[in-house]
Amino acid sequence: MGSVWVLVNLLVAVGMLVVVPAGLRLIRDPALAFARRCWPVGAVAGAVSLWLPRGTVATSLATVYAVAAAVLCAYALSRPVRPRREWPTEAAVLTALISPAVAASALIAERAGYHLFGFELGILTLTVAHFHFAGFAAALIAGLESSVRSRVAAGRSDGQSQLTPGRAADAAALTVPAGTLLVLLGYFTAEAVELAGAIVLTAGMWTVGWLTWRYARTAPDRLTALLLGCSAVVLAASMALAVSWALGEATGLPHPSLAWMAATHGVANALGFAVCAMVGRHRAGAYLGHEEGTP
């Protein structure tokens, strides 16, 4: 196993064991309780499967992870239909909840040594990572921004300009899922589609970063502000790398290698963005859920 795949596996483990459970705690819904209880079992099994040789045992552990991801999907399907004004938030939240199942499908195939849809095993490994961070973390944070900003905007009446953050947050809540879907479609169609997805996803995530930066200025303490500010700055830089790589793949122009992308974009998105964003929002008390009067 090359050093780049060791690093990717470490990042995926962070996604399974830290980012997803932290994100689920940001959703304050009693109906999610069973999925929260199931997740640690699946996450540990999935994380262990990453380090075993491909074969029956690794595939079985990956399947346990897939069961936990399926429980999240079942919860997503059980969520009641939201009013139209809440659709952007709900689109982002549903994308986050379904993303681990996509990651699980790729993980099972990769651990079994099966070229799912003809993809190389390395691409399947990167798919697992992508749907933990761009799929789950980014979409959930975008949905949270949409919910919070919409409430703030609705409570203000001192001018049309105050509605701008709410509109931007709704745009991010729609473009992050759309970009994630386009990147996935690009795997099956053409590199140009993947590039389009990277551009749309980057636009959405840069918007999330801008909103997070604004939010950091109202943080209750310096550590929370630092965490949120770090997540915003890191996100801006890491997504620039993502566009650079996708552009190079589509056009043949010089671009970073996969090893370089894992060491920079991957680490930045996992630790600098996802972990800092989740911890910062927990400290700030920003939640999605019935207890807060949000969707």
PDB file of C-alpha atoms in Angstrom:
ATOM      1  CA  MET A   1       0.000   0.000   0.000  1.00  0.00           C
ATOM      2  CA  GLY A   2       1.500   3.295  -1.093  1.00  0.00           C
ATOM      3  CA  SER A   3       1.813   6.212   1.281  1.00  0.00           C
ATOM      4  CA  VAL A   4      -0.911   8.129  -0.572  1.00  0.00           C
ATOM      5  CA  TRP A   5      -3.460   5.376   0.096  1.00  0.00           C
ATOM      6  CA  VAL A   6      -2.432   5.217   3.746  1.00  0.00           C
ATOM      7  CA  LEU A   7      -3.198   8.920   3.965  1.00  0.00           C
ATOM      8  CA  VAL A   8      -6.523   8.535   2.135  1.00  0.00           C
ATOM      9  CA  ASN A   9      -7.526   5.700   4.478  1.00  0.00           C
ATOM     10  CA  LEU A  10      -6.674   7.837   7.501  1.00  0.00           C
ATOM     11  CA  LEU A  11      -8.862  10.630   6.162  1.00  0.00           C
ATOM     12  CA  VAL A  12     -11.733   8.231   5.449  1.00  0.00           C
ATOM     13  CA  ALA A  13     -11.441   6.908   9.003  1.00  0.00           C
ATOM     14  CA  VAL A  14     -11.692  10.477  10.303  1.00  0.00           C
ATOM     15  CA  GLY A  15     -14.830  10.890   8.220  1.00  0.00           C
ATOM     16  CA  MET A  16     -16.406   7.719   9.579  1.00  0.00           C
ATOM     17  CA  LEU A  17     -15.398   8.058  13.225  1.00  0.00           C
ATOM     18  CA  VAL A  18     -15.438  11.832  13.755  1.00  0.00           C
ATOM     19  CA  VAL A  19     -17.121  13.876  11.040  1.00  0.00           C
ATOM     20  CA  VAL A  20     -20.306  11.865  10.462  1.00  0.00           C
ATOM     21  CA  PRO A  21     -21.182  11.347  14.151  1.00  0.00           C
ATOM     22  CA  ALA A  22     -20.422  15.021  14.868  1.00  0.00           C
ATOM     23  CA  GLY A  23     -22.653  16.010  11.975  1.00  0.00           C
ATOM     24  CA  LEU A  24     -25.478  13.768  13.131  1.00  0.00           C
ATOM     25  CA  ARG A  25     -25.388  15.484  16.516  1.00  0.00           C
ATOM     26  CA  LEU A  26     -26.030  18.775  14.711  1.00  0.00           C
ATOM     27  CA  ILE A  27     -29.419  17.429  13.604  1.00  0.00           C
ATOM     28  CA  ARG A  28     -31.737  17.741  16.591  1.00  0.00           C
ATOM     29  CA  ASP A  29     -34.466  15.288  15.645  1.00  0.00           C
ATOM     30  CA  PRO A  30     -35.640  12.499  18.007  1.00  0.00           C
ATOM     31  CA  ALA A  31     -36.346  10.304  14.968  1.00  0.00           C
ATOM     32  CA  LEU A  32     -32.604  10.210  14.275  1.00  0.00           C
ATOM     33  CA  ALA A  33     -31.799   8.591  17.642  1.00  0.00           C
ATOM     34  CA  PHE A  34     -31.722   5.007  16.332  1.00  0.00           C
ATOM     35  CA  ALA A  35     -29.405   5.935  13.446  1.00  0.00           C
ATOM     36  CA  ARG A  36     -27.083   7.710  15.889  1.00  0.00           C
ATOM     37  CA  ARG A  37     -26.895   4.582  18.049  1.00  0.00           C
ATOM     38  CA  CYS A  38     -26.194   2.363  15.041  1.00  0.00           C
ATOM     39  CA  TRP A  39     -23.540   4.573  13.519  1.00  0.00           C
ATOM     40  CA  PRO A  40     -20.590   3.884  15.896  1.00  0.00           C
ATOM     41  CA  VAL A  41     -20.843   0.130  15.219  1.00  0.00           C
ATOM     42  CA  GLY A  42     -20.848   0.646  11.475  1.00  0.00           C
ATOM     43  CA  ALA A  43     -18.140   3.319  11.627  1.00  0.00           C
ATOM     44  CA  VAL A  44     -15.734   1.147  13.602  1.00  0.00           C
ATOM     45  CA  ALA A  45     -16.346  -1.803  11.272  1.00  0.00           C
ATOM     46  CA  GLY A  46     -15.823   0.381   8.212  1.00  0.00           C
ATOM     47  CA  ALA A  47     -12.663   1.945   9.603  1.00  0.00           C
ATOM     48  CA  VAL A  48     -11.180  -1.453  10.449  1.00  0.00           C
ATOM     49  CA  SER A  49     -12.021  -2.774   6.972  1.00  0.00           C
ATOM     50  CA  LEU A  50      -9.815  -0.105   5.433  1.00  0.00           C
ATOM     51  CA  TRP A  51      -6.652  -1.647   6.884  1.00  0.00           C
ATOM     52  CA  LEU A  52      -7.318  -5.321   6.172  1.00  0.00           C
ATOM     53  CA  PRO A  53      -6.312  -7.137   2.986  1.00  0.00           C
ATOM     54  CA  ARG A  54      -9.051  -7.244   0.380  1.00  0.00           C
ATOM     55  CA  GLY A  55     -11.232 -10.276   0.842  1.00  0.00           C
ATOM     56  CA  THR A  56     -14.132 -11.769   2.751  1.00  0.00           C
ATOM     57  CA  VAL A  57     -13.389 -10.292   6.179  1.00  0.00           C
ATOM     58  CA  ALA A  58     -12.787  -6.763   4.890  1.00  0.00           C
ATOM     59  CA  THR A  59     -15.886  -6.964   2.697  1.00  0.00           C
ATOM     60  CA  SER A  60     -18.009  -8.216   5.593  1.00  0.00           C
ATOM     61  CA  LEU A  61     -16.898  -5.325   7.799  1.00  0.00           C
ATOM     62  CA  ALA A  62     -17.590  -2.882   4.967  1.00  0.00           C
ATOM     63  CA  THR A  63     -21.075  -4.379   4.727  1.00  0.00           C
ATOM     64  CA  VAL A  64     -21.670  -3.619   8.417  1.00  0.00           C
ATOM     65  CA  TYR A  65     -20.768  -0.023   7.623  1.00  0.00           C
ATOM     66  CA  ALA A  66     -23.228  -0.125   4.715  1.00  0.00           C
ATOM     67  CA  VAL A  67     -26.014  -1.258   7.060  1.00  0.00           C
ATOM     68  CA  ALA A  68     -25.413   1.776   9.281  1.00  0.00           C
ATOM     69  CA  ALA A  69     -25.457   3.986   6.179  1.00  0.00           C
ATOM     70  CA  ALA A  70     -28.719   2.342   5.089  1.00  0.00           C
ATOM     71  CA  VAL A  71     -30.264   3.246   8.455  1.00  0.00           C
ATOM     72  CA  LEU A  72     -29.375   6.883   7.708  1.00  0.00           C
ATOM     73  CA  CYS A  73     -31.055   6.552   4.308  1.00  0.00           C
ATOM     74  CA  ALA A  74     -34.166   5.130   5.957  1.00  0.00           C
ATOM     75  CA  TYR A  75     -34.278   8.124   8.299  1.00  0.00           C
ATOM     76  CA  ALA A  76     -33.836  10.463   5.317  1.00  0.00           C
ATOM     77  CA  LEU A  77     -36.794   8.871   3.539  1.00  0.00           C
ATOM     78  CA  SER A  78     -38.908   9.130   6.691  1.00  0.00           C
ATOM     79  CA  ARG A  79     -38.459  12.890   7.052  1.00  0.00           C
ATOM     80  CA  PRO A  80     -41.764  14.696   6.456  1.00  0.00           C
ATOM     81  CA  VAL A  81     -42.220  16.858   3.377  1.00  0.00           C
ATOM     82  CA  ARG A  82     -41.098  20.421   4.082  1.00  0.00           C
ATOM     83  CA  PRO A  83     -42.757  23.676   3.013  1.00  0.00           C
ATOM     84  CA  ARG A  84     -41.417  25.052  -0.241  1.00  0.00           C
ATOM     85  CA  ARG A  85     -39.413  27.810   1.461  1.00  0.00           C
ATOM     86  CA  GLU A  86     -37.401  25.091   3.240  1.00  0.00           C
ATOM     87  CA  TRP A  87     -36.573  23.020   0.161  1.00  0.00           C
ATOM     88  CA  PRO A  88     -32.981  24.302  -0.240  1.00  0.00           C
ATOM     89  CA  THR A  89     -32.190  23.348   3.343  1.00  0.00           C
ATOM     90  CA  GLU A  90     -33.855  19.965   2.953  1.00  0.00           C
ATOM     91  CA  ALA A  91     -32.040  19.233  -0.335  1.00  0.00           C
ATOM     92  CA  ALA A  92     -28.696  19.760   1.378  1.00  0.00           C
ATOM     93  CA  VAL A  93     -29.637  17.729   4.459  1.00  0.00           C
ATOM     94  CA  LEU A  94     -30.936  14.809   2.390  1.00  0.00           C
ATOM     95  CA  THR A  95     -27.745  14.873   0.302  1.00  0.00           C
ATOM     96  CA  ALA A  96     -25.713  14.643   3.498  1.00  0.00           C
ATOM     97  CA  LEU A  97     -27.774  11.752   4.873  1.00  0.00           C
ATOM     98  CA  ILE A  98     -27.632   9.722   1.651  1.00  0.00           C
ATOM     99  CA  SER A  99     -23.929  10.320   0.895  1.00  0.00           C
ATOM    100  CA  PRO A 100     -22.590   7.662   3.320  1.00  0.00           C
ATOM    101  CA  ALA A 101     -24.602   5.033   1.444  1.00  0.00           C
ATOM    102  CA  VAL A 102     -22.862   6.006  -1.799  1.00  0.00           C
ATOM    103  CA  ALA A 103     -19.539   5.801   0.017  1.00  0.00           C
ATOM    104  CA  ALA A 104     -20.522   2.398   1.424  1.00  0.00           C
ATOM    105  CA  SER A 105     -21.275   1.005  -2.035  1.00  0.00           C
ATOM    106  CA  ALA A 106     -17.833   2.025  -3.250  1.00  0.00           C
ATOM    107  CA  LEU A 107     -16.210   0.693  -0.077  1.00  0.00           C
ATOM    108  CA  ILE A 108     -17.798  -2.754  -0.348  1.00  0.00           C
ATOM    109  CA  ALA A 109     -16.746  -3.071  -3.989  1.00  0.00           C
ATOM    110  CA  GLU A 110     -13.195  -1.879  -3.307  1.00  0.00           C
ATOM    111  CA  ARG A 111     -12.735  -4.176  -0.293  1.00  0.00           C
ATOM    112  CA  ALA A 112     -14.008  -7.093  -2.400  1.00  0.00           C
ATOM    113  CA  GLY A 113     -11.630  -6.215  -5.215  1.00  0.00           C
ATOM    114  CA  TYR A 114     -14.586  -5.709  -7.539  1.00  0.00           C
ATOM    115  CA  HIS A 115     -14.360  -3.045 -10.248  1.00  0.00           C
ATOM    116  CA  LEU A 116     -17.810  -1.534  -9.690  1.00  0.00           C
ATOM    117  CA  PHE A 117     -19.092  -0.046 -12.982  1.00  0.00           C
ATOM    118  CA  GLY A 118     -15.604  -0.722 -14.359  1.00  0.00           C
ATOM    119  CA  PHE A 119     -13.865   1.798 -12.089  1.00  0.00           C
ATOM    120  CA  GLU A 120     -10.323   1.222 -10.871  1.00  0.00           C
ATOM    121  CA  LEU A 121     -10.069   0.304  -7.205  1.00  0.00           C
ATOM    122  CA  GLY A 122      -8.176   3.527  -6.457  1.00  0.00           C
ATOM    123  CA  ILE A 123     -11.038   5.589  -7.878  1.00  0.00           C
ATOM    124  CA  LEU A 124     -13.475   3.706  -5.651  1.00  0.00           C
ATOM    125  CA  THR A 125     -11.316   4.552  -2.631  1.00  0.00           C
ATOM    126  CA  LEU A 126     -11.366   8.240  -3.573  1.00  0.00           C
ATOM    127  CA  THR A 127     -15.137   8.022  -3.998  1.00  0.00           C
ATOM    128  CA  VAL A 128     -15.441   6.835  -0.402  1.00  0.00           C
ATOM    129  CA  ALA A 129     -13.469   9.869   0.761  1.00  0.00           C
ATOM    130  CA  HIS A 130     -15.339  12.299  -1.505  1.00  0.00           C
ATOM    131  CA  PHE A 131     -18.767  11.310  -0.196  1.00  0.00           C
ATOM    132  CA  HIS A 132     -17.741  11.731   3.422  1.00  0.00           C
ATOM    133  CA  PHE A 133     -16.479  15.276   3.021  1.00  0.00           C
ATOM    134  CA  ALA A 134     -17.935  16.899  -0.116  1.00  0.00           C
ATOM    135  CA  GLY A 135     -21.020  14.713   0.175  1.00  0.00           C
ATOM    136  CA  PHE A 136     -21.792  14.571   3.890  1.00  0.00           C
ATOM    137  CA  ALA A 137     -19.875  17.371   5.613  1.00  0.00           C
ATOM    138  CA  ALA A 138     -20.171  20.118   3.002  1.00  0.00           C
ATOM    139  CA  ALA A 139     -23.839  19.426   2.275  1.00  0.00           C
ATOM    140  CA  LEU A 140     -24.770  19.343   5.962  1.00  0.00           C
ATOM    141  CA  ILE A 141     -22.959  22.608   6.698  1.00  0.00           C
ATOM    142  CA  ALA A 142     -24.602  24.191   3.640  1.00  0.00           C
ATOM    143  CA  GLY A 143     -28.004  23.045   4.896  1.00  0.00           C
ATOM    144  CA  LEU A 144     -27.261  24.393   8.338  1.00  0.00           C
ATOM    145  CA  GLU A 145     -26.232  27.770   6.899  1.00  0.00           C
ATOM    146  CA  SER A 146     -29.420  27.873   4.833  1.00  0.00           C
ATOM    147  CA  SER A 147     -31.572  27.170   7.870  1.00  0.00           C
ATOM    148  CA  VAL A 148     -29.794  29.619  10.190  1.00  0.00           C
ATOM    149  CA  ARG A 149     -29.516  32.439   7.651  1.00  0.00           C
ATOM    150  CA  SER A 150     -33.117  32.083   6.573  1.00  0.00           C
ATOM    151  CA  ARG A 151     -34.268  32.430  10.171  1.00  0.00           C
ATOM    152  CA  VAL A 152     -32.026  35.435  10.731  1.00  0.00           C
ATOM    153  CA  ALA A 153     -33.154  37.103   7.498  1.00  0.00           C
ATOM    154  CA  ALA A 154     -36.818  36.447   8.241  1.00  0.00           C
ATOM    155  CA  GLY A 155     -36.441  38.101  11.636  1.00  0.00           C
ATOM    156  CA  ARG A 156     -35.030  41.344  10.241  1.00  0.00           C
ATOM    157  CA  SER A 157     -36.989  44.148   8.699  1.00  0.00           C
ATOM    158  CA  ASP A 158     -34.376  46.863   8.315  1.00  0.00           C
ATOM    159  CA  GLY A 159     -33.828  46.638   4.587  1.00  0.00           C
ATOM    160  CA  GLN A 160     -33.681  44.354   1.574  1.00  0.00           C
ATOM    161  CA  SER A 161     -29.900  44.030   1.833  1.00  0.00           C
ATOM    162  CA  GLN A 162     -30.320  42.030   5.032  1.00  0.00           C
ATOM    163  CA  LEU A 163     -31.854  39.222   2.993  1.00  0.00           C
ATOM    164  CA  THR A 164     -28.665  38.660   0.987  1.00  0.00           C
ATOM    165  CA  PRO A 165     -27.061  36.098   3.348  1.00  0.00           C
ATOM    166  CA  GLY A 166     -30.263  34.054   3.367  1.00  0.00           C
ATOM    167  CA  ARG A 167     -30.383  33.991  -0.419  1.00  0.00           C
ATOM    168  CA  ALA A 168     -26.683  33.109  -0.639  1.00  0.00           C
ATOM    169  CA  ALA A 169     -27.151  30.334   1.905  1.00  0.00           C
ATOM    170  CA  ASP A 170     -30.063  28.892  -0.082  1.00  0.00           C
ATOM    171  CA  ALA A 171     -27.944  29.039  -3.232  1.00  0.00           C
ATOM    172  CA  ALA A 172     -25.141  27.172  -1.459  1.00  0.00           C
ATOM    173  CA  ALA A 173     -27.602  24.605  -0.128  1.00  0.00           C
ATOM    174  CA  LEU A 174     -28.627  23.863  -3.718  1.00  0.00           C
ATOM    175  CA  THR A 175     -25.268  24.117  -5.506  1.00  0.00           C
ATOM    176  CA  VAL A 176     -23.336  21.874  -3.108  1.00  0.00           C
ATOM    177  CA  PRO A 177     -25.673  18.889  -3.731  1.00  0.00           C
ATOM    178  CA  ALA A 178     -25.837  19.724  -7.449  1.00  0.00           C
ATOM    179  CA  GLY A 179     -22.064  19.891  -7.724  1.00  0.00           C
ATOM    180  CA  THR A 180     -21.654  16.631  -5.822  1.00  0.00           C
ATOM    181  CA  LEU A 181     -24.130  14.928  -8.174  1.00  0.00           C
ATOM    182  CA  LEU A 182     -22.407  16.344 -11.267  1.00  0.00           C
ATOM    183  CA  VAL A 183     -19.019  15.106 -10.081  1.00  0.00           C
ATOM    184  CA  LEU A 184     -20.538  11.648  -9.613  1.00  0.00           C
ATOM    185  CA  LEU A 185     -22.121  11.773 -13.079  1.00  0.00           C
ATOM    186  CA  GLY A 186     -18.766  12.830 -14.473  1.00  0.00           C
ATOM    187  CA  TYR A 187     -17.329   9.502 -13.349  1.00  0.00           C
ATOM    188  CA  PHE A 188     -19.764   7.762 -15.709  1.00  0.00           C
ATOM    189  CA  THR A 189     -19.800  10.212 -18.613  1.00  0.00           C
ATOM    190  CA  ALA A 190     -16.951  12.605 -19.333  1.00  0.00           C
ATOM    191  CA  GLU A 191     -14.227  14.592 -17.609  1.00  0.00           C
ATOM    192  CA  ALA A 192     -15.911  17.783 -18.839  1.00  0.00           C
ATOM    193  CA  VAL A 193     -18.970  16.897 -16.748  1.00  0.00           C
ATOM    194  CA  GLU A 194     -16.729  16.247 -13.764  1.00  0.00           C
ATOM    195  CA  LEU A 195     -15.109  19.658 -14.320  1.00  0.00           C
ATOM    196  CA  ALA A 196     -18.535  21.303 -14.437  1.00  0.00           C
ATOM    197  CA  GLY A 197     -19.405  19.540 -11.203  1.00  0.00           C
ATOM    198  CA  ALA A 198     -16.183  20.717  -9.580  1.00  0.00           C
ATOM    199  CA  ILE A 199     -16.950  24.315 -10.592  1.00  0.00           C
ATOM    200  CA  VAL A 200     -20.531  24.173  -9.297  1.00  0.00           C
ATOM    201  CA  LEU A 201     -19.427  22.451  -6.084  1.00  0.00           C
ATOM    202  CA  THR A 202     -16.645  24.997  -5.590  1.00  0.00           C
ATOM    203  CA  ALA A 203     -19.049  27.895  -6.071  1.00  0.00           C
ATOM    204  CA  GLY A 204     -21.345  26.433  -3.432  1.00  0.00           C
ATOM    205  CA  MET A 205     -18.547  25.693  -0.996  1.00  0.00           C
ATOM    206  CA  TRP A 206     -16.956  29.116  -1.444  1.00  0.00           C
ATOM    207  CA  THR A 207     -20.357  30.572  -0.583  1.00  0.00           C
ATOM    208  CA  VAL A 208     -20.465  28.358   2.501  1.00  0.00           C
ATOM    209  CA  GLY A 209     -17.000  29.632   3.385  1.00  0.00           C
ATOM    210  CA  TRP A 210     -18.071  33.266   3.016  1.00  0.00           C
ATOM    211  CA  LEU A 211     -21.147  32.710   5.168  1.00  0.00           C
ATOM    212  CA  THR A 212     -19.071  30.860   7.751  1.00  0.00           C
ATOM    213  CA  TRP A 213     -16.611  33.764   7.869  1.00  0.00           C
ATOM    214  CA  ARG A 214     -19.481  36.162   8.527  1.00  0.00           C
ATOM    215  CA  TYR A 215     -20.876  33.828  11.148  1.00  0.00           C
ATOM    216  CA  ALA A 216     -17.474  33.573  12.872  1.00  0.00           C
ATOM    217  CA  ARG A 217     -17.599  37.295  13.636  1.00  0.00           C
ATOM    218  CA  THR A 218     -20.624  36.697  15.873  1.00  0.00           C
ATOM    219  CA  ALA A 219     -19.153  33.634  17.614  1.00  0.00           C
ATOM    220  CA  PRO A 220     -19.593  33.508  21.405  1.00  0.00           C
ATOM    221  CA  ASP A 221     -15.860  33.131  22.135  1.00  0.00           C
ATOM    222  CA  ARG A 222     -12.464  33.337  20.477  1.00  0.00           C
ATOM    223  CA  LEU A 223     -11.912  29.603  20.112  1.00  0.00           C
ATOM    224  CA  THR A 224     -15.237  29.161  18.343  1.00  0.00           C
ATOM    225  CA  ALA A 225     -14.455  32.122  16.088  1.00  0.00           C
ATOM    226  CA  LEU A 226     -11.028  30.618  15.332  1.00  0.00           C
ATOM    227  CA  LEU A 227     -12.501  27.234  14.424  1.00  0.00           C
ATOM    228  CA  LEU A 228     -15.146  28.740  12.157  1.00  0.00           C
ATOM    229  CA  GLY A 229     -12.714  31.191  10.585  1.00  0.00           C
ATOM    230  CA  CYS A 230     -10.190  28.410   9.964  1.00  0.00           C
ATOM    231  CA  SER A 231     -12.830  26.267   8.265  1.00  0.00           C
ATOM    232  CA  ALA A 232     -13.784  29.162   5.981  1.00  0.00           C
ATOM    233  CA  VAL A 233     -10.228  30.046   4.941  1.00  0.00           C
ATOM    234  CA  VAL A 234      -9.159  26.440   4.439  1.00  0.00           C
ATOM    235  CA  LEU A 235     -12.251  25.724   2.361  1.00  0.00           C
ATOM    236  CA  ALA A 236     -11.473  28.581  -0.029  1.00  0.00           C
ATOM    237  CA  ALA A 237      -7.950  27.290  -0.646  1.00  0.00           C
ATOM    238  CA  SER A 238      -8.779  23.580  -0.834  1.00  0.00           C
ATOM    239  CA  MET A 239     -11.535  24.054  -3.394  1.00  0.00           C
ATOM    240  CA  ALA A 240      -9.235  26.111  -5.603  1.00  0.00           C
ATOM    241  CA  LEU A 241      -7.026  23.027  -5.715  1.00  0.00           C
ATOM    242  CA  ALA A 242     -10.037  20.882  -6.622  1.00  0.00           C
ATOM    243  CA  VAL A 243     -10.868  23.073  -9.621  1.00  0.00           C
ATOM    244  CA  SER A 244      -7.213  23.106 -10.691  1.00  0.00           C
ATOM    245  CA  TRP A 245      -7.096  19.304 -10.636  1.00  0.00           C
ATOM    246  CA  ALA A 246     -10.412  18.863 -12.474  1.00  0.00           C
ATOM    247  CA  LEU A 247      -9.407  21.432 -15.095  1.00  0.00           C
ATOM    248  CA  GLY A 248      -6.132  19.627 -15.696  1.00  0.00           C
ATOM    249  CA  GLU A 249      -7.863  16.265 -16.006  1.00  0.00           C
ATOM    250  CA  ALA A 250     -10.351  17.645 -18.526  1.00  0.00           C
ATOM    251  CA  THR A 251      -7.924  19.667 -20.654  1.00  0.00           C
ATOM    252  CA  GLY A 252      -4.553  18.022 -20.205  1.00  0.00           C
ATOM    253  CA  LEU A 253      -3.059  21.149 -18.644  1.00  0.00           C
ATOM    254  CA  PRO A 254      -0.490  20.659 -15.860  1.00  0.00           C
ATOM    255  CA  HIS A 255      -2.208  19.939 -12.561  1.00  0.00           C
ATOM    256  CA  PRO A 256      -1.431  18.452  -9.136  1.00  0.00           C
ATOM    257  CA  SER A 257      -0.955  14.711  -8.827  1.00  0.00           C
ATOM    258  CA  LEU A 258      -3.318  12.519  -6.829  1.00  0.00           C
ATOM    259  CA  ALA A 259      -0.671  12.173  -4.131  1.00  0.00           C
ATOM    260  CA  TRP A 260      -0.360  15.947  -3.894  1.00  0.00           C
ATOM    261  CA  MET A 261      -4.147  16.348  -3.865  1.00  0.00           C
ATOM    262  CA  ALA A 262      -4.493  13.852  -1.029  1.00  0.00           C
ATOM    263  CA  ALA A 263      -1.806  15.627   1.005  1.00  0.00           C
ATOM    264  CA  THR A 264      -3.246  19.100   0.410  1.00  0.00           C
ATOM    265  CA  HIS A 265      -6.892  19.153  -0.695  1.00  0.00           C
ATOM    266  CA  GLY A 266      -7.768  15.961   1.168  1.00  0.00           C
ATOM    267  CA  VAL A 267      -6.154  16.884   4.484  1.00  0.00           C
ATOM    268  CA  ALA A 268      -7.440  20.460   4.287  1.00  0.00           C
ATOM    269  CA  ASN A 269     -11.038  19.421   3.597  1.00  0.00           C
ATOM    270  CA  ALA A 270     -11.050  16.708   6.250  1.00  0.00           C
ATOM    271  CA  LEU A 271      -9.315  18.470   9.118  1.00  0.00           C
ATOM    272  CA  GLY A 272      -9.267  22.171   8.301  1.00  0.00           C
ATOM    273  CA  PHE A 273     -12.827  22.366   6.989  1.00  0.00           C
ATOM    274  CA  ALA A 274     -14.975  19.456   8.148  1.00  0.00           C
ATOM    275  CA  VAL A 275     -13.639  18.896  11.672  1.00  0.00           C
ATOM    276  CA  CYS A 276     -13.245  22.605  12.452  1.00  0.00           C
ATOM    277  CA  ALA A 277     -16.678  23.421  11.018  1.00  0.00           C
ATOM    278  CA  MET A 278     -18.432  20.677  12.995  1.00  0.00           C
ATOM    279  CA  VAL A 279     -16.714  21.512  16.291  1.00  0.00           C
ATOM    280  CA  GLY A 280     -17.210  25.243  15.748  1.00  0.00           C
ATOM    281  CA  ARG A 281     -20.931  24.860  15.184  1.00  0.00           C
ATOM    282  CA  HIS A 282     -21.320  22.631  18.212  1.00  0.00           C
ATOM    283  CA  ARG A 283     -19.599  25.275  20.317  1.00  0.00           C
ATOM    284  CA  ALA A 284     -21.759  28.007  18.791  1.00  0.00           C
ATOM    285  CA  GLY A 285     -24.954  26.041  19.439  1.00  0.00           C
ATOM    286  CA  ALA A 286     -26.019  26.076  15.777  1.00  0.00           C
ATOM    287  CA  TYR A 287     -28.275  23.086  15.137  1.00  0.00           C
ATOM    288  CA  LEU A 288     -30.818  21.743  12.701  1.00  0.00           C
ATOM    289  CA  GLY A 289     -33.808  20.281  14.454  1.00  0.00           C
ATOM    290  CA  HIS A 290     -37.175  20.533  16.100  1.00  0.00           C
ATOM    291  CA  GLU A 291     -35.727  21.806  19.367  1.00  0.00           C
ATOM    292  CA  GLU A 292     -34.522  24.940  17.615  1.00  0.00           C
ATOM    293  CA  GLY A 293     -37.673  25.407  15.531  1.00  0.00           C
ATOM    294  CA  THR A 294     -35.805  24.605  12.334  1.00  0.00           C
ATOM    295  CA  PRO A 295     -36.651  21.889   9.777  1.00  0.00           C
TER     296      PRO A 295
END
